[in-house]
XYZ file of C-alpha atoms in Angstrom:
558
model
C 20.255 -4.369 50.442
C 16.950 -3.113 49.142
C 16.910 -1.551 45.656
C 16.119 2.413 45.942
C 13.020 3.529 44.029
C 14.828 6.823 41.298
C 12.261 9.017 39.373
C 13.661 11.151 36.559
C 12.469 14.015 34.812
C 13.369 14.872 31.238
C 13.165 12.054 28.579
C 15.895 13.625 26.473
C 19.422 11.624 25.536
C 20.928 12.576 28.857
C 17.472 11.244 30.701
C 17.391 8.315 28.872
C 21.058 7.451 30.078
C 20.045 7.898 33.547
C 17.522 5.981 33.035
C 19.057 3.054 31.592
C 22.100 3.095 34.234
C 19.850 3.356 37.497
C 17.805 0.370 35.953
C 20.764 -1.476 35.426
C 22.035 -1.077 38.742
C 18.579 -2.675 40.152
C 17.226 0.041 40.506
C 13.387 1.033 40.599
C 13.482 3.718 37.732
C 10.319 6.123 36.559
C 10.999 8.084 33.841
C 8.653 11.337 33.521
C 8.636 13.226 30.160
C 5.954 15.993 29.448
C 6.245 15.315 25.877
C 3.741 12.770 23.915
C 7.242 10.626 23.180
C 10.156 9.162 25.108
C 13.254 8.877 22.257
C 14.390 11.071 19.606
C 12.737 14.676 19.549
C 12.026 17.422 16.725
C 14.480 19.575 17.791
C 13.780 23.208 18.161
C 14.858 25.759 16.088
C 17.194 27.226 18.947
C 19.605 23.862 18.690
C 22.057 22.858 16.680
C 21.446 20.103 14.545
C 24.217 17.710 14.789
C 25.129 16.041 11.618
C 22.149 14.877 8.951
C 19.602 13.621 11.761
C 17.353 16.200 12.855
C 16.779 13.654 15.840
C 18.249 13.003 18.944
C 19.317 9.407 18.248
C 18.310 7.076 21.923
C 18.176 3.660 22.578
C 14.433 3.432 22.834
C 14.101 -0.036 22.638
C 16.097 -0.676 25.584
C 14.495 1.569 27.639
C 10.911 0.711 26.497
C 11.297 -3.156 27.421
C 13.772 -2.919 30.728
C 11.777 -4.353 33.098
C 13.292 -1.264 35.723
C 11.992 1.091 34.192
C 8.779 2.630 33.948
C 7.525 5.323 31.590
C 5.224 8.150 31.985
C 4.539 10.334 29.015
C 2.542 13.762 29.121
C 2.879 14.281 33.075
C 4.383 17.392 34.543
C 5.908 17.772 37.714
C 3.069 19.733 40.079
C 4.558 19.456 43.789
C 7.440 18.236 45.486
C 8.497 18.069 49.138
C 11.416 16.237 50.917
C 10.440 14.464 54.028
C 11.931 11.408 56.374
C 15.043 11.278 54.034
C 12.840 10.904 50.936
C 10.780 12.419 47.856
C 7.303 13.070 47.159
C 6.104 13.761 44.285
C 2.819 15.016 43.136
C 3.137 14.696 38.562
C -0.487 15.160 36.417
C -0.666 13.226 33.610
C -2.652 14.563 30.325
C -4.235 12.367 28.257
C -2.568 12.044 24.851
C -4.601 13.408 21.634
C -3.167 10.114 19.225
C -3.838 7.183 21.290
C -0.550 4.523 20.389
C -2.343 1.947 21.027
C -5.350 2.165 18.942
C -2.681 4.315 15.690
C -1.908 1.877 13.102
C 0.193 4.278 11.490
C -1.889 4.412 8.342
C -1.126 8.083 8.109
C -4.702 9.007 6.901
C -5.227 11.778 9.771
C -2.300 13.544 8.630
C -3.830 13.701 4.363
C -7.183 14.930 5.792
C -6.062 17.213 8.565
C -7.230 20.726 7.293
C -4.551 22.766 9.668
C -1.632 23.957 7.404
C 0.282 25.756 9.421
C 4.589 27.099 8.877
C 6.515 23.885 9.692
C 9.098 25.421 12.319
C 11.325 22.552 11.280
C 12.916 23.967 8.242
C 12.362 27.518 9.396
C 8.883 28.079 7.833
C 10.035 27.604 4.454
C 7.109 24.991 4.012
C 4.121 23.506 5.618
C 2.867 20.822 7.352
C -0.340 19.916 9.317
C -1.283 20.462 12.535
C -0.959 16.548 13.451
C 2.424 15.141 12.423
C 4.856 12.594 13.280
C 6.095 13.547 16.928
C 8.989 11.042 16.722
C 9.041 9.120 13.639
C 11.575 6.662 14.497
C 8.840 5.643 17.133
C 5.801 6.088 14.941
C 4.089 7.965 17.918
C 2.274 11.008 15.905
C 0.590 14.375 17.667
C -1.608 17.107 17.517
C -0.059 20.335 17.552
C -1.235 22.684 19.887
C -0.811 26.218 20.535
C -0.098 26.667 24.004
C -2.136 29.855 23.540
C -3.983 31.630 20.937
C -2.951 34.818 19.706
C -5.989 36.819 21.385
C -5.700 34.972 24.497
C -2.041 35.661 24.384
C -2.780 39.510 24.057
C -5.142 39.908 26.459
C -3.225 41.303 29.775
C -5.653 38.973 31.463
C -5.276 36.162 29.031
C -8.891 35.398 29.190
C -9.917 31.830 27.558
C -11.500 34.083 24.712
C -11.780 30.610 22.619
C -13.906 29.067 25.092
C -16.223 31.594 26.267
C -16.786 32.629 22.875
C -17.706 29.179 21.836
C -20.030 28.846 24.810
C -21.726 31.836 23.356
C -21.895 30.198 20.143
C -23.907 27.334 22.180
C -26.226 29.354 23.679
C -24.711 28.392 27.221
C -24.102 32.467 28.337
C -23.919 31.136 31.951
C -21.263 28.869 31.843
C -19.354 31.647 29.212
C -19.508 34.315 31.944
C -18.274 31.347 34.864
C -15.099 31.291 32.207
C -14.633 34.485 31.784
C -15.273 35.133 35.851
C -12.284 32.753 36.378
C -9.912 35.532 35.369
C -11.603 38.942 35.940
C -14.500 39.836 38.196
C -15.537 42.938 35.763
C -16.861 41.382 32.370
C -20.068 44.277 32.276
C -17.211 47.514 32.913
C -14.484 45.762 30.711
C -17.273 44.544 28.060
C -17.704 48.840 27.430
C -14.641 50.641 28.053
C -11.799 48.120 26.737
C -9.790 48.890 23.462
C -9.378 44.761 23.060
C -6.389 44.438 21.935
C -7.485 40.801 21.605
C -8.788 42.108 18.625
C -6.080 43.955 16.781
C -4.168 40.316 16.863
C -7.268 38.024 15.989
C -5.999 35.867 13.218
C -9.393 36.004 12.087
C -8.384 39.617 10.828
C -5.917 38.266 8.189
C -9.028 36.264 6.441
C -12.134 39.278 6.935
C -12.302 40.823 9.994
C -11.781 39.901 13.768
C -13.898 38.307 15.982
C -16.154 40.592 18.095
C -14.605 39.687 21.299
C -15.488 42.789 23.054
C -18.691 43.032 21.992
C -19.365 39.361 23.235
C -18.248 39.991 26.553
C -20.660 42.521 27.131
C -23.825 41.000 25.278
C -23.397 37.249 27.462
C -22.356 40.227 30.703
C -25.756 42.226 29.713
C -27.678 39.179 29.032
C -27.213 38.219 32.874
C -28.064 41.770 34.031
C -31.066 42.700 31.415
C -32.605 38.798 33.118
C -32.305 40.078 36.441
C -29.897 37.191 37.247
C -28.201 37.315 40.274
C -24.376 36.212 39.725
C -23.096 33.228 41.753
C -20.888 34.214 44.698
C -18.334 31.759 45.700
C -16.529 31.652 48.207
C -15.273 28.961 50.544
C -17.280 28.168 53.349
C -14.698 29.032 55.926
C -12.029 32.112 55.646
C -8.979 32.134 56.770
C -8.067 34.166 60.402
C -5.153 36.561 58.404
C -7.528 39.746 56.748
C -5.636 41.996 53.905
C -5.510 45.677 53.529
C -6.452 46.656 50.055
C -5.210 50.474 49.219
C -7.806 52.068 46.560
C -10.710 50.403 45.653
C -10.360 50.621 41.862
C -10.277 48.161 38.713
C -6.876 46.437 40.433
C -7.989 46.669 44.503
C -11.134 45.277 44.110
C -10.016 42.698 41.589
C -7.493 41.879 44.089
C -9.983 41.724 46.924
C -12.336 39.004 44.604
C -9.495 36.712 44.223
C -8.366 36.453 48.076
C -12.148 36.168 48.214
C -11.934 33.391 46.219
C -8.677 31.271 48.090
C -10.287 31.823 51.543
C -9.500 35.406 52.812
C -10.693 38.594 53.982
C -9.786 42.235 53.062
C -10.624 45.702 53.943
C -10.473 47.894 51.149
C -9.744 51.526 51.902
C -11.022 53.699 49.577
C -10.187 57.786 49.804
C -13.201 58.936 47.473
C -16.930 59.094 48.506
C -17.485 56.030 46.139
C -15.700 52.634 44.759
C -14.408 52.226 41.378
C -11.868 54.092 40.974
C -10.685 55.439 37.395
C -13.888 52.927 35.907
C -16.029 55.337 38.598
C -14.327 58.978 38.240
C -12.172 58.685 34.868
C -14.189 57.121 32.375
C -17.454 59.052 31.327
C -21.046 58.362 32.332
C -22.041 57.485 28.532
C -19.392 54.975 28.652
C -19.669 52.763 31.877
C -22.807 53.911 33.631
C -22.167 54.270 37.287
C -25.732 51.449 38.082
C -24.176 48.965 36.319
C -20.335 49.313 37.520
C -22.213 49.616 40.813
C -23.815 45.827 40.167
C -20.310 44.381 39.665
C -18.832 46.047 43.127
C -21.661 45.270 44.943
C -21.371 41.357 43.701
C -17.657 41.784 44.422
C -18.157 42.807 48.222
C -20.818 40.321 48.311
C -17.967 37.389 48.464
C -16.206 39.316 51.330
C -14.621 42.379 50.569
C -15.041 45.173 53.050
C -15.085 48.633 52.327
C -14.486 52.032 53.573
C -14.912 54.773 51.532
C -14.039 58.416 52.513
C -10.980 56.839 53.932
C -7.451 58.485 53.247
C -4.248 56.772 54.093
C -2.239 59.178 56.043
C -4.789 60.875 57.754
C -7.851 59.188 58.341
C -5.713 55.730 59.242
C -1.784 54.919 59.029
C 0.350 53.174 56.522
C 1.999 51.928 59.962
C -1.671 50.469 61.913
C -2.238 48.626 58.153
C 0.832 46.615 58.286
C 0.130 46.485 61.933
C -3.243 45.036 61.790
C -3.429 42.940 58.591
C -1.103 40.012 57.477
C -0.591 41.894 54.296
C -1.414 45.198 52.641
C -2.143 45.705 48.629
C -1.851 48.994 47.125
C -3.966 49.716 44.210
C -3.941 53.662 44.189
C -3.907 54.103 39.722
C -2.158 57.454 38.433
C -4.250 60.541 39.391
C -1.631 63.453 38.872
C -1.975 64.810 35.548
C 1.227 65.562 33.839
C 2.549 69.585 33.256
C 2.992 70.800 29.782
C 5.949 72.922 31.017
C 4.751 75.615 29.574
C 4.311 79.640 30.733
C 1.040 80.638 31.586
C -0.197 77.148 32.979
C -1.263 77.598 36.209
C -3.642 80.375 35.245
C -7.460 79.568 35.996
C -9.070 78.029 33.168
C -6.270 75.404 33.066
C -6.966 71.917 34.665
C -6.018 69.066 33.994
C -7.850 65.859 32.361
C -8.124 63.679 34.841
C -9.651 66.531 37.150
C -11.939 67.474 34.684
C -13.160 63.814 33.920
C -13.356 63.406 37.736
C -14.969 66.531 38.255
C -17.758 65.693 35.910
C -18.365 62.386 36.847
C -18.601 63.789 40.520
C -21.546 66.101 39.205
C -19.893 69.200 39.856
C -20.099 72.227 38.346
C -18.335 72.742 35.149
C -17.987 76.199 33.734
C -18.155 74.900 30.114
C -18.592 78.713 28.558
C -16.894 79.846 25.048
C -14.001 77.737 23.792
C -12.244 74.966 25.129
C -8.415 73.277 24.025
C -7.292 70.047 24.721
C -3.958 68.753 24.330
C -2.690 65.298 24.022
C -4.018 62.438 21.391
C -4.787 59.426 24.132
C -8.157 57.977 25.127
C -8.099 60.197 28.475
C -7.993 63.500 26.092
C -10.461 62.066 23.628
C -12.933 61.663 27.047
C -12.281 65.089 27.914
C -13.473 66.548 24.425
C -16.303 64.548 24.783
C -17.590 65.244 27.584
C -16.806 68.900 27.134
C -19.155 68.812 24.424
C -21.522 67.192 26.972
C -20.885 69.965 29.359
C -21.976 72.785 26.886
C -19.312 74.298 25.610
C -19.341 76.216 22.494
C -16.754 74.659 20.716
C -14.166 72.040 21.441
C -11.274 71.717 19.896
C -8.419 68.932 20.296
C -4.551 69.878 18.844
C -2.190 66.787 18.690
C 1.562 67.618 18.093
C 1.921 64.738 15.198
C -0.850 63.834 12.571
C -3.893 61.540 13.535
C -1.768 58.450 12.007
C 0.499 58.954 15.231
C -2.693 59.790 17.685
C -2.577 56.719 20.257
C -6.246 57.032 21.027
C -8.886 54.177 20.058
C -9.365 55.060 16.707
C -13.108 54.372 16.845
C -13.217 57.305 19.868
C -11.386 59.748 17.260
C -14.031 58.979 14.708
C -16.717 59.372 17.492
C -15.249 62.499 18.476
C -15.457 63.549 15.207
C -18.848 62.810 13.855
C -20.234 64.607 17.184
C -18.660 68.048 15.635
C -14.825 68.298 17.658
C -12.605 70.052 15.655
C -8.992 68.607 15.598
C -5.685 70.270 14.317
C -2.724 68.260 14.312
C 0.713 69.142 14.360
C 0.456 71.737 16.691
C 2.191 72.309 19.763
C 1.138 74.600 23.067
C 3.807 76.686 23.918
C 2.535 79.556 26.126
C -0.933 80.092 28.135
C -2.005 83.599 27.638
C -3.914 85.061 30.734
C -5.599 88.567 32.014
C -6.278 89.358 35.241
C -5.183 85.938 36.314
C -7.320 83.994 34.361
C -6.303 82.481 30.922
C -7.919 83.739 27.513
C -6.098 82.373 24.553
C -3.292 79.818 23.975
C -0.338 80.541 21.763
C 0.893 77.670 19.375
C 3.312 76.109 17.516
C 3.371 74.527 13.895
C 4.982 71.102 14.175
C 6.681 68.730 11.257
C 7.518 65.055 11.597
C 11.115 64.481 12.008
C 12.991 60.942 12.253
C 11.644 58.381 14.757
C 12.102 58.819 18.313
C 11.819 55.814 21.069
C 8.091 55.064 20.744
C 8.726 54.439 17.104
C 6.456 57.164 15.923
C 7.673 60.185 14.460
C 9.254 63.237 16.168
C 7.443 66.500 15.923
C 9.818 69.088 14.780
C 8.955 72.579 15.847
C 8.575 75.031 12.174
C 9.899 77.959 13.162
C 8.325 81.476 13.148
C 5.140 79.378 12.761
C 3.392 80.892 15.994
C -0.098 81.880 15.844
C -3.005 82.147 18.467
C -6.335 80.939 19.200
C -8.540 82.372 22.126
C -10.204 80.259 24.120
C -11.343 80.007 27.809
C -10.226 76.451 29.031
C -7.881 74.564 28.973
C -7.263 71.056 29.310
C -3.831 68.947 29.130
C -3.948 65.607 28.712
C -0.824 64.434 27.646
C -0.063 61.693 30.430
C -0.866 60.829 34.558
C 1.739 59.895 37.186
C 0.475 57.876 40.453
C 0.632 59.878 43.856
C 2.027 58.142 46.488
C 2.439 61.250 48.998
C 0.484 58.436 51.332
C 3.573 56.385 51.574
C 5.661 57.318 54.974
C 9.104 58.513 54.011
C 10.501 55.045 56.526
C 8.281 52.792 54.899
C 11.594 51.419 52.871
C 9.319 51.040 49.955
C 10.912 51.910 46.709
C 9.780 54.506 44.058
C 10.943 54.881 40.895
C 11.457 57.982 38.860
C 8.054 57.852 37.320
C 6.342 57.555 41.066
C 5.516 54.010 40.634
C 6.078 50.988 43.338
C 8.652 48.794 41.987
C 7.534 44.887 42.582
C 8.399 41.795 41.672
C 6.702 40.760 38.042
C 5.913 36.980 39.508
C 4.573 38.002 43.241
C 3.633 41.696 42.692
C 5.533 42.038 46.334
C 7.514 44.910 46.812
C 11.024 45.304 48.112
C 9.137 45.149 51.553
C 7.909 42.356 52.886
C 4.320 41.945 52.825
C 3.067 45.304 50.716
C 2.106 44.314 47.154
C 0.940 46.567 44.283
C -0.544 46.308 41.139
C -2.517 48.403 38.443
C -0.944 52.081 37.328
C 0.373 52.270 40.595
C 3.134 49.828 39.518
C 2.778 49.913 35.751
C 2.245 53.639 35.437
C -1.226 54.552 33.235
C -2.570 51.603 31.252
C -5.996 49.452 30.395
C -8.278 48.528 32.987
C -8.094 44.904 32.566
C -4.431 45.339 32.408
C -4.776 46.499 36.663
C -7.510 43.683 36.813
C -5.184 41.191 35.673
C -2.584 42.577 38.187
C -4.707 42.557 41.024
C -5.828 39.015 40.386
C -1.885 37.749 40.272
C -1.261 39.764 43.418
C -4.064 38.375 45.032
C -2.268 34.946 44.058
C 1.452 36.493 45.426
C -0.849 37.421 48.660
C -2.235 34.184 49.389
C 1.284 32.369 48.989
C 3.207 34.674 51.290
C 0.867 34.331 54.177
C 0.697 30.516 53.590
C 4.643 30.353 53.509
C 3.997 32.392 57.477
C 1.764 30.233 58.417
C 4.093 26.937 58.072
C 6.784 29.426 59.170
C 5.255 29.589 61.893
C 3.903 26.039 62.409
């Protein structure tokens, strides 16, 4: 009888066992751990330690020297199939940072590593460096590793912002925009308008101030465009036959449309706006993102293979019904358009519009009757945009009233300060509570004095009405912008597809596929109003769902 060939994953006690009973039944045994070390383990802080050890006790010897048994350390598991009444297995194997065989245990590494880091051990209550004894009743040491920094970590797209910095650093801006290109198509757009919170987490913070990581995404970005470099496209020299239907042609649909670029396929992005962008294109300011160079980066996107139709609406120009018709899948990147109500008398009066109208508006060209005074509510980047560019506009004066203090105001702080030094007023802890019109048109805004009460949900303060505090201030506009809610009015009523209370698509947080087969979403469309590179980093993981589900057809249908 011939001996069966066993493979095991896990080099724990229970692994080891296995290990050491299928060898000793004559069996062919390989043991796979993705650890450095087979044996006893630091345990994490989760388990129970069991008596004094802090280590798993195993027979190591015995399983080192069984002549059975074969060991593979640092390999992980990559594919597996079942075919002809057997296994295969596909397993990577890293190479280990402390070579055994060359360590003569002389411990030296460990007295000049300069790494001190909290020993999770004994709960932080000491230190220890970053290469230590991995198992010491083996003597096999290792380099700990963060399986991501902290700013890499924060980033929505977790951008390698170690290693394209430190290409930077070398002078090799090529390769450091190839890194950066590996996660998000948009390094010039995101390089201007995002808020990096990379940057509020940099442990280089804690020591003087944080690395610049912003800022160095746009200089190696602008460095290519200020050569007059033209940036790589690649794609794979044949597509696939299944094309996609991309829905809105903004920071998460054409992000989306790269990526399935990228693994072989074709998309048609419908866009219902004269022009691409989407919010980067109508909701962020001119002085911000310039529409020439956003228009570089969509061009180079559509260069790999993205189609698109602008002036396109969903609904009327073409049906939700021919897209899942005529493409093996459909994305929907649509963002939050509808500005949010303040609920208040008085606010559908002319004079009153909205922010995102206004920013959209202005960044169409149109005409903006910027005369006398103009309010804005809210405390967000989208209302510090609209004072802006009302000052921009002409407007006499602008003035922004946030119901809490400026502490509380969730707006980049170094957009308040702009806003500021370019002469907007602000008064805080004020509250609209009545629009007050003549002849149907809106000339001064009655408000509220506000105090900070206990903590609500968000953590930040309450604002507490002060009552008999009313007072007035004339003006001639006015613009909310406390909030935006996606419109989905395009979606058929039978479509299935499920909306939550907030009007976003609900979709699964791995695949990005909805509750119907085949439609995925991604950006403020699913999220509700965020980041750009938050809907970049969504369209480039539904662009990964995409691919999968019309691979998984495809053998379906083998």
């Amino acid at each position: 009888m011939s001996k069966k060939r066993v493979i095991i994953f896990g080099g724990d006690p229970a692994g080891v066992a296995a290990a050491l009973s299928q060898a000793e039944a004559g069996n062919q045994v390989i043991l796979v751990e993705a650890a450095p070390s087979f044996g006893g383990r630091r345990l994490p802080q989760t388990r129970i330690i069991n008596g004094e050890s802090g280590f798993s006790a195993v027979d190591w010897e015995a399983v080192r020297k069984h002549p059975n048994i074969r060991l593979l350390t640092n390999a992980e598991l990559l594919k597996a199939k079942a075919a002809d009444g057997s296994f295969h297995f596909r397993l990577r194997q890293r190479t280990p940072r402390v070579d055994p065989e060359k360590c003569n245990d002389c411990k030296a590494c460990i007295r000049v590593c300069p790494i001190h880091m909290y020993d999770d051990f004994n709960e932080g209550l000491g230190f220890r460096t970053a290469i230590d004894f991995f198992n010491p009743s083996v003597g096999v040491y290792n380099i700990f590793k963060e399986d991501m920094p902290i700013c890499q970590a924060t980033c929505p797209a977790n951008l390698d912002i170690r290693s394209y910095v430190g290409l930077i650093a070398d002078g090799k801006y090529a390769e450091s925009l190839a890194k950066i290109r590996e996660r998000l198509p948009f390094a010039l757009s995101i390089g201007r308008v995002c808020p990096h919170p990379c940057e509020g987490a940099c442990n280089r913070g804690h020591v003087d101030e944080p690395i610049a990581i912003c800022a160095l995404k746009r200089f190696v970005a602008d460095w290519e465009m200020h050569h007059d470099i033209d940036p790589p496209v690649e794609v794979p020299e044949q597509f696939h036959d299944e094309k996609v239907a991309i829905i809105g042609a903004g920071p998460a649909g054409l992000t989306c449309g790269y990526f399935l670029a990228k693994a072989g396929y074709r998309s048609v992005c419908f866009e219902a706006m004269p022009e691409p962008g989407g919010m980067f294109r109508y909701g962020i300011p001119e002085y911000r993102l310039p529409t020439p160079t956003l228009m570089r980066e969509i061009n180079w996107i559509l260069e790999h293979g993205v189609e698109l139709r602008c002036n396109t609406r969903i609904g009327k120009d073409v049906t939700f019904e021919e897209l899942q018709r005529d493409y093996a899948a459909i994305f929907i990147g649509v963002g939050a358009w509808s500005g949010m109500k303040l609920r208040i008398p008085g606010e559908d009066l002319e004079g009153v519009v909205d922010g995102v109208k206004f920013l959209k508006d202005a960044n169409m060209g149109k005409k903006i009757d910027a005369r006398g005074k103009v309010i804005i509510i809210g405390g967000g980047n989208v209302a510090m945009d609209a004072a802006r560019v009302s000052w921009r506009e002409g407007f006499d004066e602008v003035h922004v009233l946030y119901r809490r203090t400026k502490k509380e105001m969730p707006a980049s702080p170094w957009e308040i300060d702009a806003a500021e030094e370019e002469g907007i007023k602000f008064q805080y802890l004020v509250a609209p509570v009545e629009v007050i019109g003549d002849n149907g048109r809106m000339k001064a805004l009655k408000c509220l004095r506000m105090q900070l009460g206990e903590p609500d949900a968000s953590g930040r303060r309450r604002p507490v009405p002060i009552e008999g505090s009313e007072f007035v201030i004339e003006a001639e506009t006015l613009i909310p912008a406390i909030g935006q809610r996606p419109d989905v009015a395009f979606v058929p009523d039978d479509s299935g597809l499920e909306i939550t209370r907030w009007n976003t698509l609900d979709a699964d947080p791995e695949t990005f596929m909805t509750n119907v087969p085949g439609v995925f979403t991604a950006g403020d469309v699913q999220t509700g109003p965020g980041i750009a590179i938050a809907a970049c980093a969504g369209g480039r993981k539904a662009a990964a769902g995409i691919a999968r589900y019309i691979e998984a057809k495809r053998r379906a249908a083998a």
